[in-house]
PDB file of C-alpha atoms in Angstrom:
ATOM      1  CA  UNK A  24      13.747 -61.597  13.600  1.00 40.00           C
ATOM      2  CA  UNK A  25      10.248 -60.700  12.841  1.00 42.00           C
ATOM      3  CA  UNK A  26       8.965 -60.891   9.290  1.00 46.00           C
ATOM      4  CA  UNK A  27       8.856 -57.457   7.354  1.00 44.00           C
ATOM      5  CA  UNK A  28       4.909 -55.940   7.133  1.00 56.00           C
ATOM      6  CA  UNK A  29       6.118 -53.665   4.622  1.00 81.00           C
ATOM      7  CA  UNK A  30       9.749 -53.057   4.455  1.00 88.00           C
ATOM      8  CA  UNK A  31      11.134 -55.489   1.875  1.00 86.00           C
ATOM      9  CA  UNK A  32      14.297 -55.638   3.609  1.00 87.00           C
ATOM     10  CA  UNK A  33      15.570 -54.650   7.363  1.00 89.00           C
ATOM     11  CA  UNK A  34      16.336 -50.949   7.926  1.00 94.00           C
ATOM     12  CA  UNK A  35      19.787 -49.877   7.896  1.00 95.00           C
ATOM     13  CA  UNK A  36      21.629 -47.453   9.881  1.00 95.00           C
ATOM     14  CA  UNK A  37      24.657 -46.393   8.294  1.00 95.00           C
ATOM     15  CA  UNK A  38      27.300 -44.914  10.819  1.00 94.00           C
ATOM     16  CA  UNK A  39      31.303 -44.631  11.238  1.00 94.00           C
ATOM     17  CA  UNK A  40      33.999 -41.886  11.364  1.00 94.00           C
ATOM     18  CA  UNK A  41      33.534 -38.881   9.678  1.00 93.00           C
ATOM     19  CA  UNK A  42      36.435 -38.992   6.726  1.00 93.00           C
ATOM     20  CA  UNK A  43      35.169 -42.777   6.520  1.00 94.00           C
ATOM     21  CA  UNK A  44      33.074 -42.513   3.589  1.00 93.00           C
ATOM     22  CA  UNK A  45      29.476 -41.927   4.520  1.00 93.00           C
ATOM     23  CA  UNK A  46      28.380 -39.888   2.125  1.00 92.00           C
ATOM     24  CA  UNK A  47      29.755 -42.124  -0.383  1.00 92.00           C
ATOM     25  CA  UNK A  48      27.950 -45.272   1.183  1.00 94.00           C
ATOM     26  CA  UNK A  49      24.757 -43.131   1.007  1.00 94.00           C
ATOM     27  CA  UNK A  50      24.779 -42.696  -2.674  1.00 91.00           C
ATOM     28  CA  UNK A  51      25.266 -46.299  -2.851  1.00 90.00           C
ATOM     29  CA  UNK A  52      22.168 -47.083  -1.111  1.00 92.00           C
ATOM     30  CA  UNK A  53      20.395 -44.674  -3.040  1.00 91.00           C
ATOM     31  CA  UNK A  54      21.617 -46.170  -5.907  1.00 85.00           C
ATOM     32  CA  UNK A  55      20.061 -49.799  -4.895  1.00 85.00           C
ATOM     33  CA  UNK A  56      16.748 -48.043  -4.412  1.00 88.00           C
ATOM     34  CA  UNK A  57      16.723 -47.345  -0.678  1.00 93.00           C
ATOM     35  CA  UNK A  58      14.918 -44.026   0.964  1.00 95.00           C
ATOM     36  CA  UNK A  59      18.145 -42.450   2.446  1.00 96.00           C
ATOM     37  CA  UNK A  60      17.577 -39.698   5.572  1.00 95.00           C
ATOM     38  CA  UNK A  61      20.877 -37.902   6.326  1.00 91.00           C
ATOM     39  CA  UNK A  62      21.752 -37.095  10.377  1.00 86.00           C
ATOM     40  CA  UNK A  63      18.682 -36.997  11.671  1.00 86.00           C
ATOM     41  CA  UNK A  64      17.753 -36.877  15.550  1.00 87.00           C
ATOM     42  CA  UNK A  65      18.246 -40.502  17.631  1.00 87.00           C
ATOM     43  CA  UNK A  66      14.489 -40.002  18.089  1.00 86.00           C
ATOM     44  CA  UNK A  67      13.747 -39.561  14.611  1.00 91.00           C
ATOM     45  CA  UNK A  68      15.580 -42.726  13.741  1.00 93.00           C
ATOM     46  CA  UNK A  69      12.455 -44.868  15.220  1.00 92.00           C
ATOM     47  CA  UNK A  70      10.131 -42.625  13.778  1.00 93.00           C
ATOM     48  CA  UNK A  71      11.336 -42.992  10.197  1.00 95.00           C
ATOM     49  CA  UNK A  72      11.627 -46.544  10.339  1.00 95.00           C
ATOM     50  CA  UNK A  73       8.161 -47.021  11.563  1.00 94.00           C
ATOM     51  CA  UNK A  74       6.635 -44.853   8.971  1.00 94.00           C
ATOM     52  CA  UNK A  75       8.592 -46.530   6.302  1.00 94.00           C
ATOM     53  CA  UNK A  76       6.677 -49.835   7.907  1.00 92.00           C
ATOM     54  CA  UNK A  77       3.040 -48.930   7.239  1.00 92.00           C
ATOM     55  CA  UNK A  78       1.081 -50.307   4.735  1.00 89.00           C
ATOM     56  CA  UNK A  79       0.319 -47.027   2.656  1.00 90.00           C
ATOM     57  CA  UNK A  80       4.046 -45.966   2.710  1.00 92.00           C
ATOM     58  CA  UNK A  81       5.882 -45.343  -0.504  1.00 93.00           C
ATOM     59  CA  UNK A  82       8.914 -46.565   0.922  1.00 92.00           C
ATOM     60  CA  UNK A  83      10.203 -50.373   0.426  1.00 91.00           C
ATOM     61  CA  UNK A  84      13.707 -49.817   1.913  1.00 93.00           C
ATOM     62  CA  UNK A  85      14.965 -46.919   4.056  1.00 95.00           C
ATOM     63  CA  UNK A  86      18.501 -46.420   5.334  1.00 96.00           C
ATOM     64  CA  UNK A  87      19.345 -43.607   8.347  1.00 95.00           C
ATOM     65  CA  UNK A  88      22.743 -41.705   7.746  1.00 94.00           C
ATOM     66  CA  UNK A  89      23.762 -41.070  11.685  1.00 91.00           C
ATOM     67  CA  UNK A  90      27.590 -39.502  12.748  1.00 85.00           C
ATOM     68  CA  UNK A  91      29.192 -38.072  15.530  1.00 82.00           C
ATOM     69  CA  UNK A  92      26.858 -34.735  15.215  1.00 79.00           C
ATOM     70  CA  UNK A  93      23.536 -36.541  16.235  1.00 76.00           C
ATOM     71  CA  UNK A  94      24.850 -36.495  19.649  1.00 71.00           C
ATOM     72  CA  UNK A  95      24.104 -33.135  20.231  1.00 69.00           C
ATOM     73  CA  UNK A  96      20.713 -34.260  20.512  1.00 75.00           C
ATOM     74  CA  UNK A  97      18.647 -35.922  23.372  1.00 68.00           C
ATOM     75  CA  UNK A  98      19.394 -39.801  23.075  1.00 72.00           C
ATOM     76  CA  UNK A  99      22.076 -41.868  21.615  1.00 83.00           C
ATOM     77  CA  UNK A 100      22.320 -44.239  18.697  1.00 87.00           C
ATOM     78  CA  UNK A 101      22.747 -47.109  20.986  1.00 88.00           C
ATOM     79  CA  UNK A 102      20.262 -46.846  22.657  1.00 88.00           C
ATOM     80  CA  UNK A 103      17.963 -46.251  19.271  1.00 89.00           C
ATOM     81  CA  UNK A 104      19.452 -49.886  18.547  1.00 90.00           C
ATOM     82  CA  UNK A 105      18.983 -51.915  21.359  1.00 90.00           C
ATOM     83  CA  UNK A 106      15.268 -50.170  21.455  1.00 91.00           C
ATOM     84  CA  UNK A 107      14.587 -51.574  17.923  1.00 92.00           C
ATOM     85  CA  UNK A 108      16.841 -55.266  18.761  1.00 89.00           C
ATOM     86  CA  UNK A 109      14.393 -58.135  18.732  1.00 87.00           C
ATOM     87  CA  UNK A 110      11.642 -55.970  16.863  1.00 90.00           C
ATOM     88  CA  UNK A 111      10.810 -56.361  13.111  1.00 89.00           C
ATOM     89  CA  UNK A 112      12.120 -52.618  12.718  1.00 92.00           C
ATOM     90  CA  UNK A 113      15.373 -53.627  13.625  1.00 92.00           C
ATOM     91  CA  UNK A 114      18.101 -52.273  11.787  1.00 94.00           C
ATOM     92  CA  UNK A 115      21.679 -53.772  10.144  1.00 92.00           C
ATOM     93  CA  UNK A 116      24.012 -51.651  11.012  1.00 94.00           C
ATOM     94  CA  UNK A 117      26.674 -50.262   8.763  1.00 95.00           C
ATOM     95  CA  UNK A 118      29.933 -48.709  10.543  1.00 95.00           C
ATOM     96  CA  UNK A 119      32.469 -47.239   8.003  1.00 96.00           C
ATOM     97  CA  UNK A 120      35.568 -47.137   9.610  1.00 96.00           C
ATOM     98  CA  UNK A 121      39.340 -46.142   8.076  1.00 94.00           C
ATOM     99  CA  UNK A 122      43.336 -45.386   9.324  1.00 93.00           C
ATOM    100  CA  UNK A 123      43.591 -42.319  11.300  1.00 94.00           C
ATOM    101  CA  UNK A 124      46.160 -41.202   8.709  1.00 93.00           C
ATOM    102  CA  UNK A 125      43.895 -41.799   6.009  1.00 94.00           C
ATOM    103  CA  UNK A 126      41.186 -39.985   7.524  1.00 94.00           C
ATOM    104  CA  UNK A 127      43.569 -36.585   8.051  1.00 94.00           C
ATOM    105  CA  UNK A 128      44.715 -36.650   4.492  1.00 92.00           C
ATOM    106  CA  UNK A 129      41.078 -37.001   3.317  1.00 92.00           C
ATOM    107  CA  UNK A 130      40.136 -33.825   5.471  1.00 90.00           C
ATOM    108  CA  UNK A 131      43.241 -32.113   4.171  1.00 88.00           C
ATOM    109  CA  UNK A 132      42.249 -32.566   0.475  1.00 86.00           C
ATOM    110  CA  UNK A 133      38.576 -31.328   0.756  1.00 81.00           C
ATOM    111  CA  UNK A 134      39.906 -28.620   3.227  1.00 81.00           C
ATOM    112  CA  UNK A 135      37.609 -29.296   6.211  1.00 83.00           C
ATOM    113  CA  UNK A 136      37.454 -28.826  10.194  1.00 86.00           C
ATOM    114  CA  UNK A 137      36.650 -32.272  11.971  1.00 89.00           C
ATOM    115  CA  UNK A 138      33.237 -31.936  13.356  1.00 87.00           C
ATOM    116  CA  UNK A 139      35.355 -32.477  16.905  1.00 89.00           C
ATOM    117  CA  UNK A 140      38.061 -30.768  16.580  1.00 88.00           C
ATOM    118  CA  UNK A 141      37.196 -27.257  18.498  1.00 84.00           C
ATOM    119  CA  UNK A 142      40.679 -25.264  18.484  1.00 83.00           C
ATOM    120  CA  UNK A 143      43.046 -28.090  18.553  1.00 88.00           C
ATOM    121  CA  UNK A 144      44.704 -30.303  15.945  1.00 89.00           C
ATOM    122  CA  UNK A 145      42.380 -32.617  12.913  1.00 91.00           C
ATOM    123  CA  UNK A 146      44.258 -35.608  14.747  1.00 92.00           C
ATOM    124  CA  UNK A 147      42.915 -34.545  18.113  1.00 92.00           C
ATOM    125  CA  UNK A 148      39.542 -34.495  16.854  1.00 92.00           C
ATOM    126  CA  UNK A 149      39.317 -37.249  15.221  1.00 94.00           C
ATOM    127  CA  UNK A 150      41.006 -39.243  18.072  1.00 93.00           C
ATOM    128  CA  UNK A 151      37.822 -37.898  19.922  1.00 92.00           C
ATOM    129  CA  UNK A 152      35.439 -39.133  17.625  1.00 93.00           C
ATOM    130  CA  UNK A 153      36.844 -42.587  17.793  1.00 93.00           C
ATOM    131  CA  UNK A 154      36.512 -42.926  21.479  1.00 92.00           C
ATOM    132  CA  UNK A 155      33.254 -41.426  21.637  1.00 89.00           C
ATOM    133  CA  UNK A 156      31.613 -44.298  18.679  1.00 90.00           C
ATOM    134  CA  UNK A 157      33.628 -47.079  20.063  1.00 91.00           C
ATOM    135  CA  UNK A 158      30.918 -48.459  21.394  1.00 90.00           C
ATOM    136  CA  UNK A 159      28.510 -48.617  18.660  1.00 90.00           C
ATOM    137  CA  UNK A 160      31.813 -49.631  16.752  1.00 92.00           C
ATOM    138  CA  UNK A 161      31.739 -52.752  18.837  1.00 90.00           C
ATOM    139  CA  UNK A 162      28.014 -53.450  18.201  1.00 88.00           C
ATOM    140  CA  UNK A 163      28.203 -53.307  14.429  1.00 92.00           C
ATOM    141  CA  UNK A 164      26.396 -55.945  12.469  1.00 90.00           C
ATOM    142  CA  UNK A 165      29.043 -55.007   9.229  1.00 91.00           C
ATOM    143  CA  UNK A 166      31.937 -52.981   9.496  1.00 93.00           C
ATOM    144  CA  UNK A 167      33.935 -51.827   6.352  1.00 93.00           C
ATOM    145  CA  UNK A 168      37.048 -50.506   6.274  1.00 93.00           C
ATOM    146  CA  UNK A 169      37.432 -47.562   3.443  1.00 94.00           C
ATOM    147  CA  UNK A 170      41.433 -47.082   4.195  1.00 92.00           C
ATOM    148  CA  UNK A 171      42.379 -48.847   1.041  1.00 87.00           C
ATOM    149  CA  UNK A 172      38.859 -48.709  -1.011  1.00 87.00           C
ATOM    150  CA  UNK A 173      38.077 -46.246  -4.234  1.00 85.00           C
ATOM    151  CA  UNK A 174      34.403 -45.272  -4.264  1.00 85.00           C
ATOM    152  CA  UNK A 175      34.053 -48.344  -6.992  1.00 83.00           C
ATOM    153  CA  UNK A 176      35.422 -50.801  -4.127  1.00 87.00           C
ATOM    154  CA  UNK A 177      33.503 -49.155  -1.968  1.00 89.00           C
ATOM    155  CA  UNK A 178      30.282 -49.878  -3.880  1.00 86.00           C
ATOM    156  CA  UNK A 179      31.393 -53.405  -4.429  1.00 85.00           C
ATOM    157  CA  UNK A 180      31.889 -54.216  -0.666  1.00 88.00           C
ATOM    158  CA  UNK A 181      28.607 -52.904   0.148  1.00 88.00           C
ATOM    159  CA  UNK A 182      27.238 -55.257  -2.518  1.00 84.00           C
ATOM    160  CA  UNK A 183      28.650 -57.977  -1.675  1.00 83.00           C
ATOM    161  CA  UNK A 184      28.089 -57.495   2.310  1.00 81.00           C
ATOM    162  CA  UNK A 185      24.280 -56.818   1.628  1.00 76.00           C
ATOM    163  CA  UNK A 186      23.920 -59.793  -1.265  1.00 63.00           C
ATOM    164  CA  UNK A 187      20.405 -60.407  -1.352  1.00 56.00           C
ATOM    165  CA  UNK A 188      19.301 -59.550   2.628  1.00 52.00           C
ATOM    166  CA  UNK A 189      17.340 -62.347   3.522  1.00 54.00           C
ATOM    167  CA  UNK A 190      15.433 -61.536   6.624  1.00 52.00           C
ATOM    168  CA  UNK A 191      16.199 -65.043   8.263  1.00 59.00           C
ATOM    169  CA  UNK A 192      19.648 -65.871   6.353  1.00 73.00           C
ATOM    170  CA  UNK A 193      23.331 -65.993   7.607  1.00 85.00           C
ATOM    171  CA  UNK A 194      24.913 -63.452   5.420  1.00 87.00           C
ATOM    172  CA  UNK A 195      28.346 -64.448   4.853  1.00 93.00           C
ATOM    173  CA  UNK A 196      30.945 -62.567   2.575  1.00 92.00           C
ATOM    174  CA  UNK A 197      33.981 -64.629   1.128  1.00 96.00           C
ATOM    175  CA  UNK A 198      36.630 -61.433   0.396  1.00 95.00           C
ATOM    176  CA  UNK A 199      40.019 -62.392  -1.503  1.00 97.00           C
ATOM    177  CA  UNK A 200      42.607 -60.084  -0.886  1.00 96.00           C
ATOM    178  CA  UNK A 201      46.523 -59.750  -1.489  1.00 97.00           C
ATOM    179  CA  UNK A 202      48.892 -59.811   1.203  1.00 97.00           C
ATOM    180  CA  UNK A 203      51.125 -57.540   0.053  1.00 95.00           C
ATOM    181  CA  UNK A 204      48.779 -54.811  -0.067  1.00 93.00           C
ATOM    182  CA  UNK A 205      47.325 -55.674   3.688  1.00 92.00           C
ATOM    183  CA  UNK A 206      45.063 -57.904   5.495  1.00 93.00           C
ATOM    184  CA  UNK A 207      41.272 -56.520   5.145  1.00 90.00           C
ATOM    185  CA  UNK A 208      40.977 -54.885   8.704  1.00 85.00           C
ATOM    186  CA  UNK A 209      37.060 -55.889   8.590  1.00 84.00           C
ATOM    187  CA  UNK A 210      37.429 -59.538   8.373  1.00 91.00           C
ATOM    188  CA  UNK A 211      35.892 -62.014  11.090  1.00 92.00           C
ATOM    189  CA  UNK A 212      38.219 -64.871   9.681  1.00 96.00           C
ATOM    190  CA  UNK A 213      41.466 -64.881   7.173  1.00 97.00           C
ATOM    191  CA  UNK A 214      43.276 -67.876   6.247  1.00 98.00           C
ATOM    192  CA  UNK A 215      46.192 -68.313   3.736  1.00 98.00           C
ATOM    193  CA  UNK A 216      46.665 -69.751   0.526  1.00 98.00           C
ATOM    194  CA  UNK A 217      49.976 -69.076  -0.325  1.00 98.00           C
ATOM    195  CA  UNK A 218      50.798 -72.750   0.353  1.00 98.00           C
ATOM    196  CA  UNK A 219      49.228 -73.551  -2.963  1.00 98.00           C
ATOM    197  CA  UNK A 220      51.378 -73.253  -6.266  1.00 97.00           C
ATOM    198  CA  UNK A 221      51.379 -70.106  -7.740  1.00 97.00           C
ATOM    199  CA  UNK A 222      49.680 -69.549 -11.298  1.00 97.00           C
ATOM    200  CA  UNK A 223      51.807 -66.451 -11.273  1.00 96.00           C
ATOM    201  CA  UNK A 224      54.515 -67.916 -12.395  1.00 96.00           C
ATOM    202  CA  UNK A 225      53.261 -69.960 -14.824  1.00 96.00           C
ATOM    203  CA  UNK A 226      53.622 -67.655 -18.208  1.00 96.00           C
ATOM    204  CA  UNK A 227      50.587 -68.820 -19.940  1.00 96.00           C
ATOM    205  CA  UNK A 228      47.977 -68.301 -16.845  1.00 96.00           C
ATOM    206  CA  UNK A 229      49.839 -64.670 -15.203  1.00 94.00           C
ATOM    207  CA  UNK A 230      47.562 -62.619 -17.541  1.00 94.00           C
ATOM    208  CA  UNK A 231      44.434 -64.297 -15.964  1.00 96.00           C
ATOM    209  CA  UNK A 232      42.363 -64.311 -12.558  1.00 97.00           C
ATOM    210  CA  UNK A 233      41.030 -66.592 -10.707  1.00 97.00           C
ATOM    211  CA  UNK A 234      37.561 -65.999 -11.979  1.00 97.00           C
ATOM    212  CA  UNK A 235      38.844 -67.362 -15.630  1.00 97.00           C
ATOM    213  CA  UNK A 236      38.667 -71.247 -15.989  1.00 97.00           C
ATOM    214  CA  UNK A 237      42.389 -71.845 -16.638  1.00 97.00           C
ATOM    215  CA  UNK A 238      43.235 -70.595 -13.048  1.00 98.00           C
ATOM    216  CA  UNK A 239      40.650 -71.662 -11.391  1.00 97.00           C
ATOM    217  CA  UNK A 240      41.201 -75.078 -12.982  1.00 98.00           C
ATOM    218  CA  UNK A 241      45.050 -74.968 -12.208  1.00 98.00           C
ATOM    219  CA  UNK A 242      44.150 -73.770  -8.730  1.00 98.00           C
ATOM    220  CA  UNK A 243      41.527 -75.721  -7.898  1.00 98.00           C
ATOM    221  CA  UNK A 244      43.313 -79.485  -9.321  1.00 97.00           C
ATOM    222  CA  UNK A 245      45.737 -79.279  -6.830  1.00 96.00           C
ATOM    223  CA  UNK A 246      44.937 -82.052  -4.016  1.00 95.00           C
ATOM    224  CA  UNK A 247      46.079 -79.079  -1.005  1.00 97.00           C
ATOM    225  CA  UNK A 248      43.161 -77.146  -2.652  1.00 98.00           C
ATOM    226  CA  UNK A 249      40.686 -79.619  -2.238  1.00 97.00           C
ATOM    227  CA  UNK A 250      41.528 -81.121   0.889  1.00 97.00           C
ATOM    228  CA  UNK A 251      41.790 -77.534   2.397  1.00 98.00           C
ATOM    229  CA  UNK A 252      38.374 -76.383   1.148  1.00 98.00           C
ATOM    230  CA  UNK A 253      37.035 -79.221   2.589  1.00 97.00           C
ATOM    231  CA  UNK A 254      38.209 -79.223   5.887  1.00 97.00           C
ATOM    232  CA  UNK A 255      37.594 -75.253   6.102  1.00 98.00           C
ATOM    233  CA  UNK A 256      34.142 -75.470   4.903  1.00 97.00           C
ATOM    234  CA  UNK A 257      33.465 -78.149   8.197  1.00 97.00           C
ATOM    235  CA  UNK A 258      35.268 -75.942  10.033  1.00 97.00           C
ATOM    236  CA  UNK A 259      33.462 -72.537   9.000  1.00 96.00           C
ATOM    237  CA  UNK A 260      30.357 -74.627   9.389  1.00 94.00           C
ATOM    238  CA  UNK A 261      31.063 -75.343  13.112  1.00 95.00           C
ATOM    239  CA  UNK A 262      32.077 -71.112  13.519  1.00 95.00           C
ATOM    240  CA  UNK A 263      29.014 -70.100  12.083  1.00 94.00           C
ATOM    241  CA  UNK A 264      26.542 -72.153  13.735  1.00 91.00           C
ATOM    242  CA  UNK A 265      28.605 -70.398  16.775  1.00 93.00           C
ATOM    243  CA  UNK A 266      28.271 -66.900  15.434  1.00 89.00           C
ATOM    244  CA  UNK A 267      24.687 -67.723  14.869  1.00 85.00           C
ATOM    245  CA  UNK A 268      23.922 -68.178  18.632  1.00 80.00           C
ATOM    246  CA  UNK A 269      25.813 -64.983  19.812  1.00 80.00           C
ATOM    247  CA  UNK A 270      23.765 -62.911  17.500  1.00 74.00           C
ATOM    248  CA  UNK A 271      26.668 -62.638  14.863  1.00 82.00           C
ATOM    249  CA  UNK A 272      24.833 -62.919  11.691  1.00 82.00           C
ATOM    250  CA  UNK A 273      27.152 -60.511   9.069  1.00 86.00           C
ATOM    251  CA  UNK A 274      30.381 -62.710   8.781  1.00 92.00           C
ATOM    252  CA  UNK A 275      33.882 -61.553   6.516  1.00 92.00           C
ATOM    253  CA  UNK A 276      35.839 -64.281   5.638  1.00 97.00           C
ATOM    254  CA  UNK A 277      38.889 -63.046   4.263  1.00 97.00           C
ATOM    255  CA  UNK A 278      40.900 -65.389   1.982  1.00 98.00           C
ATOM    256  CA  UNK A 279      44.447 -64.242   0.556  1.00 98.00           C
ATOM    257  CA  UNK A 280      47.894 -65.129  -1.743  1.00 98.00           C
ATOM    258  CA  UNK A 281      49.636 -63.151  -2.566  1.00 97.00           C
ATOM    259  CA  UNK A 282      48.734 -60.457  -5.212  1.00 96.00           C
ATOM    260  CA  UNK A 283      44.762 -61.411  -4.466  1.00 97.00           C
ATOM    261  CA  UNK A 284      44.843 -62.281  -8.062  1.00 97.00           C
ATOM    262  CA  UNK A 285      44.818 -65.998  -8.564  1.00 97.00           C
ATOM    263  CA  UNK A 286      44.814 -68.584  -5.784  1.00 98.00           C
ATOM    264  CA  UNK A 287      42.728 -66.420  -3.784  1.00 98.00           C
ATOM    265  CA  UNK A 288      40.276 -65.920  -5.873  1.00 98.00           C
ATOM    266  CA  UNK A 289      39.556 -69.433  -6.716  1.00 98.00           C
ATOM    267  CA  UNK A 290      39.347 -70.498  -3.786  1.00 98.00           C
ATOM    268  CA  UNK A 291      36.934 -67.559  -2.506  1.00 98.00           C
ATOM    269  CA  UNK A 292      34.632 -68.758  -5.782  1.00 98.00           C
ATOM    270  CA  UNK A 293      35.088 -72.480  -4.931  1.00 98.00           C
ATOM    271  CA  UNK A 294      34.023 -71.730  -1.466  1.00 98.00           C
ATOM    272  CA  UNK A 295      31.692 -69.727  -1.803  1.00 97.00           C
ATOM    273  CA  UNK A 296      30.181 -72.261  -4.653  1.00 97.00           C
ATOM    274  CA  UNK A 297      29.670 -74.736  -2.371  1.00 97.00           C
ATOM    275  CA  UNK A 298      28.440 -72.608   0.852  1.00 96.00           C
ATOM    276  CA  UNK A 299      25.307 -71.273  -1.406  1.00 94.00           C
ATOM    277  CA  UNK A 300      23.985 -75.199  -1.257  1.00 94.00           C
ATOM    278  CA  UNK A 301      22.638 -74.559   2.470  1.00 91.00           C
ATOM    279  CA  UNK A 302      19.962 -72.587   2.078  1.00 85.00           C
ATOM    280  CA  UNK A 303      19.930 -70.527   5.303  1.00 87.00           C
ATOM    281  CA  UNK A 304      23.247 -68.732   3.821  1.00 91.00           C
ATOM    282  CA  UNK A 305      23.013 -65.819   2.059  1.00 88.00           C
ATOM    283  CA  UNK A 306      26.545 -65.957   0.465  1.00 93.00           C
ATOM    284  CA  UNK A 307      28.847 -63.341  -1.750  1.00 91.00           C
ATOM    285  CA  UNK A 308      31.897 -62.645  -2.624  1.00 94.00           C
ATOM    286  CA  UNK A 309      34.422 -59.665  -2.794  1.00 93.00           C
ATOM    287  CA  UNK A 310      37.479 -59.741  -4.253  1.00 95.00           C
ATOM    288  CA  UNK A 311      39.168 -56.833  -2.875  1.00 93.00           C
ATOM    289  CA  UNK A 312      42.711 -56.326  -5.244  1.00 94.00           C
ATOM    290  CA  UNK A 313      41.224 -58.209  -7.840  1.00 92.00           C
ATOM    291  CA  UNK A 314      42.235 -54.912 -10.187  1.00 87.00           C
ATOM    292  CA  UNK A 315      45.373 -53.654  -8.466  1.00 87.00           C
ATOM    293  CA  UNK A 316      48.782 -54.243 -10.182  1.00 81.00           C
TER     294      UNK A 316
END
C-alpha cells in the first residue's frame, strides 16, 4: 500500500447489518480521534477520503459509516472499494455482523422497523439485508461479530483489531475465548487448549486469570504448553506468510479452554509475546470472556 500524504492511518469504512452495532462502533472511532461521516452517498465516500488526504486538511483519521440505505443511491460500496484497492486512499474495512435472533430482539427493544422490511415480518427484512451485503461481507478486511459483545467488548475488539495500524504491518489479533459460551464466529483460526491442566481446579489459582503471574506461570511450565506454542507459532508463521499473498492482512486467531479464563489466556499472552519480535506484525490481543462468570 502506498504511504499516507496526510492521513496518519488508512481510511476506514465501517459497514454490517443494521441491529449489528454501527452506531456503537462509530462512537468508538470517535472516541480514538477519528473524523466519523454517517451514511453518506457511495460517491461521497471517495470524496471524503480524498479531502481528508490534502495537506491543509484538519483531519488525521476519517472513518465512513455506510449500511444497507446507501444503496438507494447511484453506485455501490463495492465498487467504492475496489476503486480505492491498490491506492493510498484505500480503506480497512469494518463489517459488524451478529445472529439473526439477536438482531430481532435488538429491534424489538428499541421498537424499530428494519430499514428492509416494507410490510412483511423484522425477520424477512433482515434476511434481505443479509443477502443483499453478502458480498461486501465476503470482502471484509475485519469482521466482528456483536452477538455476544456489550458495548465495553465491543470497544475492546475494535481496539485490539486496529492495535496500532501500521500502514505496511500484518495486523494479527490473538482472541481467548471460552468454549462454553461459543466459538468467536469472526475468527480466521481457533485451536484448543483444553488439553492443558486446568488452573481451575487448583483452589489457590481459581480466583486468578491468566494475565496474573501464578497462572500464567502454572500454565505456561507445563512441557504441552511449550511444545504447542512452539510448533503453532511455525505453523501460524507459514499461514500468514500465505494470508499475506492473497491480500489477507487482518487475521483472528482465536484461542480457547474452557471458561476463557486461565489456559487461554496465557497462552494468547505467551503467543502473542513472542509474535511482537517480527517486526512486520502488528500484534494484540482480546480476551473475549475474560469477565464472564
Amino acid at each position: 500500500m502506498a504511504v499516507m500524504t496526510h492521513l496518519e492511518t488508512p481510511p476506514i469504512l465501517l459497514t454490517g447489518m443494521s441491529g449489528g452495532g454501527l452506531s456503537s462502533a462509530a462512537k468508538v472511532l470517535e472516541d480514538k480521534g477519528y473524523y466519523v461521516a454517517h451514511n453518506i452517498p457511495p460517491r461521497s465516500i471517495v470524496e471524503l477520503f480524498s479531502s481528508c488526504n490534502q495537506d491543509d486538511s484538519p483531519v488525521t483519521k476519517v472513518a465512513a459509516v455506510t449500511d444497507v440505505r446507501s444503496r438507494m443511491f447511484p453506485g455501490s460500496v463495492e465498487e467504492i472499494v475496489a476503486e480505492l484497492k491498490g491506492t493510498e486512499l484505500e480503506p480497512t474495512v469494518l463489517f459488524l455482523d451478529a445472529r439473526d435472533d439477536v438482531l430481532i430482539r435488538r429491534f424489538d427493544s428499541v421498537r424499530r422497523t428494519h430499514p428492509l422490511q416494507a410490510g412483511d415480518s423484522l425477520k424477512m427484512g433482515i434476511q434481505r439485508e443479509r443477502a443483499a451485503i453478502a458480498n461486501m461481507r465476503s470482502k471484509a478486511d475485519i469482521i466482528i461479530d456483536t452477538t455476544n459483545l456489550s458495548i465495553h467488548d465491543l470497544r475492546r475488539a475494535i481496539e485490539a483489531s486496529f492495535g496500532s495500524m501500521q500502514h505496511d504491518a500484518q495486523h494479527v489479533t490473538i482472541e481467548s475465548f471460552g468454549f462454553k459460551h461459543g466459538i468467536p464466529r469472526d475468527a480466521d483460526v481457533v485451536m484448543d487448549v483444553r488439553f492443558l491442566p486446568n488452573p481451575y481446579w487448583i483452589p489457590e489459582l481459581r480466583a486468578y486469570r491468566g494475565t496474573d503471574a501464578p497462572v500464567a506461570d502454572y500454565v505456561l511450565s507445563q512441557p504441552a504448553a511449550e511444545e504447542f506454542i512452539t510448533s503453532f507459532q511455525t505453523l501460524l508463521g507459514t499461514m500468514l506468510e500465505g494470508y499475506r499473498h492473497e491480500g489477507k492482512n487482518f487475521i483472528t486467531v482465536g484461542i480457547g479452554c474452557t471458561g476463557g479464563h486461565h489456559r487461554s489466556v496465557a497462552v494468547s499472552e505467551e503467543l502473542a509475546r513472542r509474535l511482537r519480535e517480527n517486526t512486520d506484525l502488528d500484534v494484540n490481543t482480546l480476551h473475549r470472556d475474560f469477565h464472564r462468570d
